Every structure is written in structure tokens, then in C-alpha cells.
XYZ file of C-alpha atoms in Angstrom:
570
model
C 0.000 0.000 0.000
C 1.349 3.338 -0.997
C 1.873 6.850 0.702
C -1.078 8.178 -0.596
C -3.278 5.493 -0.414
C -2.555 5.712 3.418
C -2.934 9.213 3.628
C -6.028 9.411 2.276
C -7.276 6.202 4.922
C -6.026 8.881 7.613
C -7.495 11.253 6.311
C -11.200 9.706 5.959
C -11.299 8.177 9.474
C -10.819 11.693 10.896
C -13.544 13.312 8.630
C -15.717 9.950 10.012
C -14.545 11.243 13.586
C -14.974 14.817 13.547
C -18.654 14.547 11.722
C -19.758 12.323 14.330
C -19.293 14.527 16.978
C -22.264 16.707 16.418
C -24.385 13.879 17.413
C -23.091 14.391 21.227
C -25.119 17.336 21.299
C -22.345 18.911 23.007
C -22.635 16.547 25.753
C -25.626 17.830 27.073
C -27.674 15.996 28.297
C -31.066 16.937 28.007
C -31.042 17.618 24.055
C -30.831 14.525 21.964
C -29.152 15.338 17.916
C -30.023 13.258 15.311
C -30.530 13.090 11.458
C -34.049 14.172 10.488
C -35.110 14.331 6.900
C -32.188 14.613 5.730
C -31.016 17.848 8.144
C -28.831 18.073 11.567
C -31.595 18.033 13.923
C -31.482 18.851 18.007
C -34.347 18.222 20.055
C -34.109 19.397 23.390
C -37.555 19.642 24.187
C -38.568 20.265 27.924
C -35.432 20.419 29.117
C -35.715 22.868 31.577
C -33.377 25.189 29.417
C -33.588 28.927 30.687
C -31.205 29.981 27.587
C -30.021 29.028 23.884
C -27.927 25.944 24.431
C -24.402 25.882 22.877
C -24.525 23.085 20.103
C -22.715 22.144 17.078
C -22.642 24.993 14.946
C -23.942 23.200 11.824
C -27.410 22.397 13.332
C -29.804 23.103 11.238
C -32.886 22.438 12.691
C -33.720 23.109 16.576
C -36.682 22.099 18.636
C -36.904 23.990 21.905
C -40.405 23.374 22.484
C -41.490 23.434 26.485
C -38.368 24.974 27.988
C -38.025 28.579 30.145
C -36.351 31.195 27.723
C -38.780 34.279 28.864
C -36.452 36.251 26.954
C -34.749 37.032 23.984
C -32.397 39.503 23.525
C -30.491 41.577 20.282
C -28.425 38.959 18.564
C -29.411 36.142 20.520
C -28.101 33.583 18.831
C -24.998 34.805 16.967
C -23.261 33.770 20.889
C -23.969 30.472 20.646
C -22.722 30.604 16.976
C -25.979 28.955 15.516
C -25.975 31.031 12.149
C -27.482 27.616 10.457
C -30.529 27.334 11.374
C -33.394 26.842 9.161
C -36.050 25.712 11.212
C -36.695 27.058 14.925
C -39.385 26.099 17.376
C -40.003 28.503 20.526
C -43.562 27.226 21.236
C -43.775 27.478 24.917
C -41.081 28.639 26.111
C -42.759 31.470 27.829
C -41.107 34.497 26.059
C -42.877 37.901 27.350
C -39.900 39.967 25.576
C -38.353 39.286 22.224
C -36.150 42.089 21.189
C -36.483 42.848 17.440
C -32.861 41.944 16.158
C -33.333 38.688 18.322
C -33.606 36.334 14.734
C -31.577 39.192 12.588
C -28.496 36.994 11.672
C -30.656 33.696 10.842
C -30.245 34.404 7.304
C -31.056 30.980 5.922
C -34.000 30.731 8.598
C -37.352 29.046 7.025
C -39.648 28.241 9.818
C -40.418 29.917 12.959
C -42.783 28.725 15.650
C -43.433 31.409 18.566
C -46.804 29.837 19.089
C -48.209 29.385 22.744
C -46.073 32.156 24.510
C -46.598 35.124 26.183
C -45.401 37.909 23.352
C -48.120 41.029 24.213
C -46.369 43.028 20.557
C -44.052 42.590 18.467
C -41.874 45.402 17.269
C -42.499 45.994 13.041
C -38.682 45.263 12.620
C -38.989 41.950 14.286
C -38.276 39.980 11.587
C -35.941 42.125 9.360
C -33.114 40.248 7.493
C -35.286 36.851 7.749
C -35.847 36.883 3.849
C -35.998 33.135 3.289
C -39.299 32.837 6.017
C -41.724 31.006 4.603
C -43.409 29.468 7.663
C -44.431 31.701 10.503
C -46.541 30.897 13.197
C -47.809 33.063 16.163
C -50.992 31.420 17.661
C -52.068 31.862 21.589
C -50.214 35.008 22.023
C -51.958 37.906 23.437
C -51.117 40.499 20.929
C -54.637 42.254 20.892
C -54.047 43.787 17.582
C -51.965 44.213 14.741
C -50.217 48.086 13.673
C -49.967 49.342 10.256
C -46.716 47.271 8.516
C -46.591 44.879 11.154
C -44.682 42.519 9.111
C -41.243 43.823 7.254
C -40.992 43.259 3.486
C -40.637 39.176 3.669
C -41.014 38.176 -0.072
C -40.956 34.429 0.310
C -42.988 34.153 3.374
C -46.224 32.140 2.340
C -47.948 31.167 5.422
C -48.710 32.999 8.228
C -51.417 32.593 11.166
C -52.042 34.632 13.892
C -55.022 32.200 15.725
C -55.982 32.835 19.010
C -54.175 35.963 19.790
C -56.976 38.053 21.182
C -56.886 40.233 18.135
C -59.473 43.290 18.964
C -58.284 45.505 15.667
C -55.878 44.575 12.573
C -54.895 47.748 10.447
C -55.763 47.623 7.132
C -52.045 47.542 6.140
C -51.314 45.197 8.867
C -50.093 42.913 5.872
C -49.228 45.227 3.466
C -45.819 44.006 3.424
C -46.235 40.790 2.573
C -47.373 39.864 -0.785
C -46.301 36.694 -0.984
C -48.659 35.232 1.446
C -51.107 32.485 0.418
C -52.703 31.567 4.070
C -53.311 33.382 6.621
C -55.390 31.560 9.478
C -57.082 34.553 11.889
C -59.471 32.704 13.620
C -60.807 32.748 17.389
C -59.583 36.306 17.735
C -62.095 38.973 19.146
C -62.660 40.652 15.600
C -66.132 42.798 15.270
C -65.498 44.465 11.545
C -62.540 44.642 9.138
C -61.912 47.276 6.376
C -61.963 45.739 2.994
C -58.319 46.533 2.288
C -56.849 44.255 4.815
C -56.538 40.692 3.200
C -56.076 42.339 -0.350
C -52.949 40.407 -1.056
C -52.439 39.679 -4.535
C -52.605 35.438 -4.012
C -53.901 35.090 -1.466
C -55.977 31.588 -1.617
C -57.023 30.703 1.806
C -58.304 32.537 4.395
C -60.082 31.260 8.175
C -62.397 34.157 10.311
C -64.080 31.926 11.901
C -65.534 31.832 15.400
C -64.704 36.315 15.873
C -68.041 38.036 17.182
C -68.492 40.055 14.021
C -71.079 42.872 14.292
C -72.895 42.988 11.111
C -73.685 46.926 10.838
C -72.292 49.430 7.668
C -68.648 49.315 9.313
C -68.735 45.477 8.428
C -70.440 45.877 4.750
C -67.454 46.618 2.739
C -65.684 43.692 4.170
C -68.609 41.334 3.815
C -69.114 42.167 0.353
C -65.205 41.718 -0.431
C -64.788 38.630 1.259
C -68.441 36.675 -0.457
C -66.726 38.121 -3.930
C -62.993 36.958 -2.961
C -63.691 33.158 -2.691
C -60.891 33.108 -0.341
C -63.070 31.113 1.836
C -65.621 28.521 2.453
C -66.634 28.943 5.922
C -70.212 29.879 7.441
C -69.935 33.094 9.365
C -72.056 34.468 11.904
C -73.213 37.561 12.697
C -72.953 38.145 17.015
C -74.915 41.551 16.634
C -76.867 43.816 16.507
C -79.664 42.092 18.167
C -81.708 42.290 14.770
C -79.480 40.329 12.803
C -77.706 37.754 15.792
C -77.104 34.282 14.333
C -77.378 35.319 11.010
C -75.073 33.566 8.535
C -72.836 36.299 6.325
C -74.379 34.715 3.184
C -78.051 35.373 4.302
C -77.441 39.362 4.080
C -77.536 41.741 1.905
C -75.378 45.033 1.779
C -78.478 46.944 2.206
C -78.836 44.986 5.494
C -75.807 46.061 7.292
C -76.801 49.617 7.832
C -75.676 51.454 10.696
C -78.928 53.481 13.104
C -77.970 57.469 13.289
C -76.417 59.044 16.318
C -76.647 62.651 16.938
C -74.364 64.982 19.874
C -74.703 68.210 20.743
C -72.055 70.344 21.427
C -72.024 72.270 23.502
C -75.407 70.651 25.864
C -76.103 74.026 27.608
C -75.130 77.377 26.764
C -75.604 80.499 29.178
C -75.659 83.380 27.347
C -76.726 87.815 27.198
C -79.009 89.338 25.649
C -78.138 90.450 22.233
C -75.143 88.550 21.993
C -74.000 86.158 19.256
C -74.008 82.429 19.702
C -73.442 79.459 17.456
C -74.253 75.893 18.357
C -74.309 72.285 16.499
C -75.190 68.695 16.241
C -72.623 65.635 15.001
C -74.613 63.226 12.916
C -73.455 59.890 12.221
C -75.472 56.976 10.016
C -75.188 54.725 7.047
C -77.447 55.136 4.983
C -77.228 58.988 5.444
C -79.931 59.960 7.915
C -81.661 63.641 7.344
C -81.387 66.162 10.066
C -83.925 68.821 11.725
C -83.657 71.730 14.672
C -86.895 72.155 16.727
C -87.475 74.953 19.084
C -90.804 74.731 20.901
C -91.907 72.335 18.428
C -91.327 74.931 15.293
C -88.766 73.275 12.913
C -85.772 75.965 12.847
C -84.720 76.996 8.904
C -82.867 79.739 7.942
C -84.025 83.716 7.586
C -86.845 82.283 10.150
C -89.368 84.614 11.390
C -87.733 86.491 14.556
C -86.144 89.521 15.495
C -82.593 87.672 15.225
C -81.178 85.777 12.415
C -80.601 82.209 12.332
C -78.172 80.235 10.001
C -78.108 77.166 9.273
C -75.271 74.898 7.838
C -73.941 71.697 7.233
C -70.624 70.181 7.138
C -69.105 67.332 5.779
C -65.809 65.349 6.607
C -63.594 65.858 3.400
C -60.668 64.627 4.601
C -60.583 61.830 7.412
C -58.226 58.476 7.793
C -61.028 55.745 7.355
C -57.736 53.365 7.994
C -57.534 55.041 11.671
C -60.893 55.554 12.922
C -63.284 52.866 13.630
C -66.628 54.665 12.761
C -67.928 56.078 9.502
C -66.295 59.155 9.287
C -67.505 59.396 5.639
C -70.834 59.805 6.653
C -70.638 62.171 9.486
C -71.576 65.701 9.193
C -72.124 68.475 11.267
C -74.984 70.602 11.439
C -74.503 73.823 12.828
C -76.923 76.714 13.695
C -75.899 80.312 14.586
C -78.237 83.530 16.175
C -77.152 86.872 15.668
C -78.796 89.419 18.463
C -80.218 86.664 21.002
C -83.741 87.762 22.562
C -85.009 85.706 25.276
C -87.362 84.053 23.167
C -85.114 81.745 22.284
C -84.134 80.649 25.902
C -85.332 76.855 26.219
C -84.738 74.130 24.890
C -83.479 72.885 21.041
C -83.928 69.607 19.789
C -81.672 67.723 17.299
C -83.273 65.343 14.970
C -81.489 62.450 12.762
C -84.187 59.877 10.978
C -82.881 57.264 7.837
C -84.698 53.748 7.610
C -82.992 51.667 10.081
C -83.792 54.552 13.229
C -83.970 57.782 14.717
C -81.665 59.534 16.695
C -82.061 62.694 19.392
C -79.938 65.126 21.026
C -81.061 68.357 23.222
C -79.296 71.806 23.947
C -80.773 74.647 26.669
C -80.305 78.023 26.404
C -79.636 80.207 29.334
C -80.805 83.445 29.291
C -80.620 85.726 32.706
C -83.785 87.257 34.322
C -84.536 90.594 35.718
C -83.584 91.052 39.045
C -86.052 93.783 41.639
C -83.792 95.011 44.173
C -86.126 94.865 47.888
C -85.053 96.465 50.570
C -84.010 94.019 53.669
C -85.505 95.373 57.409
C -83.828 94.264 60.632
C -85.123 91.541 62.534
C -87.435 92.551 65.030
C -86.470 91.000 67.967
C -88.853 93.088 70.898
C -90.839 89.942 71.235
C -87.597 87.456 72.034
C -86.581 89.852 74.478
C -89.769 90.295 76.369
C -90.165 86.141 76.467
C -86.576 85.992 77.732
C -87.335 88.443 79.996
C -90.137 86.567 81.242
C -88.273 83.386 81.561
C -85.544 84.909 83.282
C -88.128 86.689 85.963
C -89.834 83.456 86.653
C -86.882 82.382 87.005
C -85.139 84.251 89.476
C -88.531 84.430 91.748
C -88.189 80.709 91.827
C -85.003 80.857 92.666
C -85.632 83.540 95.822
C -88.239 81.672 97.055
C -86.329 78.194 96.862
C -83.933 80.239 98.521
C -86.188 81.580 101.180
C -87.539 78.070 101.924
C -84.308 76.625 102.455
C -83.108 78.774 104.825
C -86.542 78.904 106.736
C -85.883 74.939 106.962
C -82.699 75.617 107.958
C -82.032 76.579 111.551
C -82.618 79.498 113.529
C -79.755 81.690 113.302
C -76.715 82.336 115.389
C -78.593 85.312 116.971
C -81.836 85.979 117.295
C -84.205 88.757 119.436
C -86.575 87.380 121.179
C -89.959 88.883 121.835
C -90.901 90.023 125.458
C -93.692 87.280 125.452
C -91.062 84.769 124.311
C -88.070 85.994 127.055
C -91.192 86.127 129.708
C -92.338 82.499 128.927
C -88.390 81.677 129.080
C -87.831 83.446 132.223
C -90.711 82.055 133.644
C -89.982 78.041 132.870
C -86.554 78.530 134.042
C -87.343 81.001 137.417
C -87.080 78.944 140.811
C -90.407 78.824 142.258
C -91.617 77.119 145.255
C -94.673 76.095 144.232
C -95.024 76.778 140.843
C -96.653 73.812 139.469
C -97.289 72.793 134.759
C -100.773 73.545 135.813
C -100.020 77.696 136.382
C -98.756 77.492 132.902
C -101.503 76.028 131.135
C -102.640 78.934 129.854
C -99.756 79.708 127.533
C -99.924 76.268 126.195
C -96.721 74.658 127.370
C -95.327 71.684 128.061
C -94.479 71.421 131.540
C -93.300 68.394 134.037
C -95.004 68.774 137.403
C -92.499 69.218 140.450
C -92.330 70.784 143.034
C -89.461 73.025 144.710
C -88.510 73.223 147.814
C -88.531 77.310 149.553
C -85.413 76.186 151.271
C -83.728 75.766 147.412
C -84.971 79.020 146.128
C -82.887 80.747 144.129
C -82.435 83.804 142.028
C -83.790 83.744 138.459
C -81.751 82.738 136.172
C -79.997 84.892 133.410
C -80.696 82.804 130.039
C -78.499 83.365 126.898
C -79.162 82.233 123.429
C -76.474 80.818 121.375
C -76.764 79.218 117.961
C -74.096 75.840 117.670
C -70.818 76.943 117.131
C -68.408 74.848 117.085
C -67.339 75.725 121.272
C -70.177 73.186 122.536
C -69.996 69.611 122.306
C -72.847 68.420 119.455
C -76.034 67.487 119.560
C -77.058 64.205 120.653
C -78.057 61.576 118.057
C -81.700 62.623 117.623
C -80.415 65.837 116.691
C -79.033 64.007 114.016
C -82.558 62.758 112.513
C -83.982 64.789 109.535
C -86.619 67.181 110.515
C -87.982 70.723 110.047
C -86.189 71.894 112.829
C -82.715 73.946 113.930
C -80.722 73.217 116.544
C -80.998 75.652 119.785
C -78.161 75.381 122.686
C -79.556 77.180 125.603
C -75.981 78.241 127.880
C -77.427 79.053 131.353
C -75.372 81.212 134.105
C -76.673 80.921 137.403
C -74.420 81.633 141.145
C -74.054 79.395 143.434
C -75.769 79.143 146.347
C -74.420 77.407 149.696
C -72.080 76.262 147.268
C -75.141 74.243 145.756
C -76.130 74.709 141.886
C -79.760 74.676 141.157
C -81.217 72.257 139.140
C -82.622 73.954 136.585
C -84.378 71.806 134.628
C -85.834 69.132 136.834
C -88.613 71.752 136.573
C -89.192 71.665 132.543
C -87.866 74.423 130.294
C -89.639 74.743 126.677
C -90.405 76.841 123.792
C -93.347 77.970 122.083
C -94.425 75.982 119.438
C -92.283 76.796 116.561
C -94.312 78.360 113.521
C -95.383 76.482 110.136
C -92.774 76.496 106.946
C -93.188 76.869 104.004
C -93.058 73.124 102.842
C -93.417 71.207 105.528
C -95.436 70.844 108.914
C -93.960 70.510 112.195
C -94.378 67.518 113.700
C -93.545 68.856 116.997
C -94.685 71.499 119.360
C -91.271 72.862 120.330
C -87.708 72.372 118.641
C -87.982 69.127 119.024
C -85.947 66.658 121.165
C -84.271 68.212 124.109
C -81.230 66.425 126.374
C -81.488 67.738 129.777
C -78.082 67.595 131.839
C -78.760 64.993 133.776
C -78.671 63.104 130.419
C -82.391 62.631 130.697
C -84.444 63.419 127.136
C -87.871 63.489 125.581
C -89.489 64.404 122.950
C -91.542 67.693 123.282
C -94.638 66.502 121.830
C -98.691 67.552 123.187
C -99.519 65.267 125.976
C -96.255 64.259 126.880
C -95.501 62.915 130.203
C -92.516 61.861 132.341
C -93.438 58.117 131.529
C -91.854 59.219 127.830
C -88.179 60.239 129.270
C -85.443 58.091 128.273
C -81.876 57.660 129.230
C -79.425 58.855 126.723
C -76.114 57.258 125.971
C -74.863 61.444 125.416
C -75.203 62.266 129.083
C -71.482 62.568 129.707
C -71.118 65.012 126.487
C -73.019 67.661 128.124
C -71.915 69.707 131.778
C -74.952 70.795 134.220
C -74.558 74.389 132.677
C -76.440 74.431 129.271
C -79.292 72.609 128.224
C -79.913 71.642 124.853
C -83.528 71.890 122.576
């Protein structure tokens, strides 16, 4: 065997070896690389990947289905080297960001699945520099809609679908861009009208809409009539509303049926305005077919020169130039009509009505005009408040004459006070129950109707009368006993007596009886008894100084050693 023949043995084994290597998948272990139709294949499908794995860089075809990418960033996979990629699957992978030079240097790339994730947009540029895409597929995304040149110019690209995205609006050059497209699969989105430009790709064959609650009014006409003339599809549509047409199949109406009811808006709604001023005022109408329009004013229809001190003008206005591709009603059948009053009067203060009527409704809208009223100028008086005073004045003298005689009450309940004047009948009847007498006897006083014990007095014990002092209880003699203490409608009277000696014997005074007159009524209450009430002689004997009493009613009190034989207590 020659040189060369060897050589070229060598040679082949380490081609053999160094092709074969690929299949490792770069030892990891979760991806598994095989031959697949004919193409370098590496499925590493739920394998927990959070990031473009680093594989042979001759791969062409990658299945990443199930793992945790979440992102994608600018040039994502020019690290990792895989320029050779012509197909890609991302289903699932939960992406929420995907930068939009993520895929730019997959120049070769063919087929892209981004299905199932959790893309919200997608920036116009996404797919720049992808010019050999024929496959892309973006179902359960949440996009909600799809911008003007949403796609960049991808001339090869032939199938696209865009299923389940939650697509609310789709500009009408949404898919302007691509004009190669043959399929496009928008079903289950949330679609209510399209404008007839949107699918108006030149071959495009096939075309799904079904299951979006289309609302079959004039914004949906143009579209139905393009898509029952494009053949593009075979499906059975459904109309979701209005109410009048629910459930209705697309191929059971007729243009003339989609018609839209008028709307009518007033602007401004009130208006507060002078007299003789100018003012100008006017209604927005909206409706396909175009509805007619009316002003009312106290149920006169308003034209113009009418027949009033003020002139009145009125005009209508048209939309000449609006984007029908931008706004979603039917601009080209809105109008305004707009009145104007030179040199108000307030006859026209009230209220204007706004009147829109075609064939499928009638429409109203209302505006009030403020005018200001004449205003009298009165003359405001003071309160008169004479009759206030003289009731509070009343109230307060009622009052206060409660009050004094309250007063007055009280203290006549109260005791007797400190020091009093006695009259001479009152110092005689004292004198005379405390004067030593022989043979005085309770019977000689019967006649001033006093309480008296019965004793009698020996001459031999006869003394001088006695000098009697009245003294109200201050706070130098010992207090009362405890039937002082009891509530009743009387005072308290100490009686200090100062008497001489005689024979170096002291008299005693009232073993005889000593009393009072019977106290006067109260205001409020009664007496109960006929003098102050109980009385403690010194002896410690004590009684209650009622009619009739007799010495069978004395008791012994338990005070006797709180008083001295030289004052006697009532």
C-alpha cells in the first residue's frame, strides 16, 4: 500500500470522527441530535433550558419546544454561533420579551414557531433580514391587535397565522408588506369588523375568520361584500350583533342589510348666554345610509331667515378629509350641522332639539339656552327681635322668683340663726320656765300652752332667776345628741345658762321643765312637733316635746357625759 493510499485512509477516518461529533449534542444531556429528513436536527424539548444551548454549529434544525427562555435579547443567537438554522421552534417557552434583532443573523431561517407564549407586541422590525421565512406561526399570544406594517418586506414568506391571539383591531395595512402570502389563518380572535383593504394580497388563496363576534352593521359591509366576492373562503360566518341580525349567517345578508342606526351629539349641551349677543351651536350626525337632520325649538322646525327679530343660520358640514384606515366609525358619513343667532332675545331661551331619521332609526340630542332674568332690588328690614326679648325676659323673671323663694324656703328649713331677738312674750315664757319657784306647778302654765313636768321646789332651794343666753351651735359646745341628728324641720338651739351658786349648791334647773313655744309652720313642711324638738337635759335625761307628753316618755341617753350641768340643749 502506498503513501497516498494511506494518507487518504487517515485522512477519511478523521472526517468519520470529527462529523460524528455533532451527534453528542455537546454533551448535554437533556437535548438529543439526530438526522431528520435529511437535516442536523437537536431536540431538546422540555429540558428545563432557561437559555439558547451551545450546540454544534452546523445544526440546522432546533426544537426547543417546552423549555423557560422568557427572553430574547439583540443577537441572541450569533453567541452560541448557531448562524445555520433553518427551522426554529419557541412554542412554549414562555417568552414575554423578544427584542427585534433577536432572529436578525438567521439568514437561511425558514420556519419559525413562537406559538403558545406570552409575546403582548411585536416590534415591526422583528423579523428584518429573515428573507428566506416562509413558515411563521404566532398562535395563543396575546397580541390584541396588529399596527400598520406589522410585518417587514418578507417576499418568500407564504404562510402565516395569527389564531388565538386576542386580536381586537388589525390595520388595514397590517399585511401590506407581505405579498407573498397564500394563508393566513385569523381565527378565534375577538374581531367585530374589518376594512376591505386588509386581506387584499395579490394570491392570497385561503383565508379562516371563523368563530370572531363580528357585528354585522355598515362598518362590516365593505368587508362582507369583499370577502363573499374573494372566494378566499368557504366557511359559514355568523353575525354576534346587533340584536336584529344575531345568528345570522354572512351569506343570508344583503349590503343593504348592514346599515348602521344614526347618532346625533350636541355640542355644547347648555349654553348660558346675554341678551343680544352672538351664539353658534351644532349637532354631530353619524349613520349609514345617510340619515336627514332637523332643529326644533318649541316644536317649530328651525330653517334659515326664520321669522324672529334675530337671524338664524343654518349649515352643514361634511368630513372631506378623514383616515377611514384610523378611525373605527364612519367618518364618511358624518356631518355636522350647525346653527348660529345673531342678536339673542329671550325668546329663544329653552330648549333645542336635534333630529337624525334614515330607515334603520332615529336619533335625538337636546341643547338649553340660558338666558338671565330681571332682578327687583327689595329692601331688607332688621329683625325685630322686641318679642324674644320680652319672652326671655319673662323666663328669666320666673326664674329668678323661683329661685328667691327656693332660697327663702331653704333657709326657713334651715335653723334658727346664730342670733336671734326674742320677743318680750317669748323671754317672759323663758324666764318664767326657768325662774325657781316654790310652788309653781305645769298647771299655772296652762294657759300659755306649754309643756311642763309637774315638780315641786322646795322654799329652802330658792334661788335667784336665772340669766338665760341664746347661742346658735358653734363649734365651742360639744354636738347634739343623736336625735339631733334625725332629719326634721327643725334647727338646733343650745340654751348656755349662768346661774351663782348658792351654799355652794347649783340649782337644778331643769328638773322643773324648760320649753319653747311651738315653733311656727314652713313653708313646705309641717312641724311635727310642738317645740324644737328633742331636748337632752343635763342629767342626760331626754324626751321628745310633743302635746300630751308625760314623764313616763323620758329616756336615758347614751350622750349624758357630752353635756356639763350648765347648758341645756332643745
Amino acid at each position: 500500500m502506498g503513501i497516498n493510499a494511506l494518507s487518504c485512509i487517515l485522512l477519511t477516518l478523521l472526517i468519520q470522527a470529527s462529523g460524528s461529533d455533532w451527534l453528542n449534542c455537546a454533551h448535554i444531556t437533556e437535548c438529543h441530535c439526530k438526522w431528520s429528513s435529511g437535516k442536523k436536527t437537536a431536540s431538546c424539548v422540555n429540558a428545563g433550558l432557561t437559555q439558547i444551548p451551545r450546540l454544534a454549529t452546523d445544526i440546522q434544525v432546533l426544537d426547543l419546544h417546552g423549555n423557560i427562555l422568557r427572553e430574547l435579547y439583540e443577537d441572541a443567537f450569533v453567541a452560541t454561533e448557531l448562524l445555520n438554522l433553518q427551522r426554529l421552534n419557541l412554542s412554549a417557552t414562555h417568552l414575554h420579551f423578544l427584542h427585534h434583532n433577536a432572529f436578525r443573523e438567521l439568514r437561511i431561517l425558514i420556519e419559525l414557531d413562537l406559538s403558545s407564549n406570552e409575546l403582548t407586541q411585536l416590534p415591526p422590525d422583528t423579523f428584518k433580514g429573515n428573507d428566506r421565512l416562509r413558515l411563521l406561526v404566532l398562535n395563543d399570544n396575546p397580541l390584541s391587535q396588529l399596527v400598520a406594517e406589522q410585518f417587514p418586506a418578507l417576499q418568500h414568506l407564504k404562510k402565516l397565522e395569527v389564531s388565538r391571539c386576542r386580536l381586537r383591531k388589525v390595520h388595514p395595512s397590517a399585511f401590506v408588506n407581505l405579498r407573498a402570502l397564500e394563508t393566513i389563518y385569523v381565527h378565534q380572535n375577538h374581531l367585530s369588523y374589518l376594512h376591505p383593504d386588509t386581506f387584499n394580497l395579490p394570491v392570497l388563496k385561503t383565508l379562516t375568520l371563523a368563530d370572531n363576534p363580528w357585528y354585522c352593521d355598515c362598518r362590516l359591509r365593505n368587508f362582507h361584500e369583499w370577502y363573499l366576492n374573494s372566494n378566499v373562503g368557504n366557511e359559514e360566518l355568523v353575525c354576534v350583533g346587533p340584536r336584529s341580525k344575531s345568528q345570522n349567517t354572512w351569506r343570508d345578508l344583503d349590503s343593504e342589510d348592514m346599515a348602521c342606526p344614526p347618532t346625533a351629539i350636541t355640542s355644547p349641551s347648555v349654553i348660558r348666554t346675554e341678551l343680544g349677543a352672538d351664539i353658534y351651536f351644532g349637532c354631530l350626525i353619524r349613520g349609514d345610509p345617510m340619515p336627514t337632520v332637523s332643529w326644533t325649538f318649541h316644536l317649530e322646525e328651525i330653517t334659515n331667515n326664520s321669522n324672529r327679530n334675530s337671524e338664524i343660520t343654518i349649515y352643514k358640514y361634511r368630513f372631506r378629509h378623514f383616515n377611514e384606515y384610523k378611525d373605527d366609525f364612519v367618518n364618511k358619513t358624518a356631518q355636522w350641522v350647525n346653527v348660529t343667532i345673531n342678536n339673542v332675545t329671550s325668546e329663544f331661551a329653552g330648549e333645542w332639539k336635534c333630529t337624525a331619521k334614515s330607515i334603520v332609526g332615529e336619533a335625538y340630542a337636546y341643547l338649553t339656552i340660558f338666558l338671565p332674568k330681571a332682578r327687583v332690588a327689595t329692601a331688607r328690614s332688621a329683625p325685630d327681635y322686641s318679642n324674644i326679648l320680652i319672652a326671655a325676659g319673662s323666663m328669666l323673671a320666673m326664674a329668678g322668683t323661683g329661685i328667691i323663694g327656693t332660697c327663702i324656703c331653704w333657709k326657713t328649713r334651715r335653723r334658727v340663726p346664730s342670733s336671734r331677738s326674742f320677743t318680750d312674750q317669748e323671754k317672759k315664757l323663758i324666764d318664767t320656765s326657768l325662774a325657781a319657784s316654790c310652788e309653781r306647778t305645769s298647771t299655772d302654765m296652762g294657759s300659755y300652752g306649754f309643756e311642763m313636768f309637774e315638780r315641786s321646789v322646795s322654799s329652802e332651794n330658792c334661788m335667784e332667776p336665772v340669766h338665760i343666753t341664746i347661742e346658735g351651735p358653734s363649734g365651742g359646745y360639744p354636738r347634739p345628741p343623736a336625735e339631733f341628728s334625725l332629719p326634721a324641720p327643725y334647727g338646733n338651739i343650745f340654751i348656755s345658762v349662768q346661774v351663782k351658786s348658792h351654799k355652794d349648791k347649783v340649782p337644778d334647773l331643769l328638773g322643773g321643765g324648760s320649753t319653747l313655744p311651738k315653733r311656727s309652720r314652713t313653708c313646705l313642711l309641717r312641724p311635727t312637733y310642738d317645740n324644737m324638738g328633742p331636748r337632752v337635759t343635763a342629767t342626760g335625761s331626754s324626751t321628745w316635746s310633743l302635746p300630751g307628753a308625760n314623764a313616763g316618755d323620758l329616756k336615758e341617753s347614751t350622750l349624758s357625759d357630752n353635756f356639763s350641768s350648765e347648758f341645756t340643749a332643745l
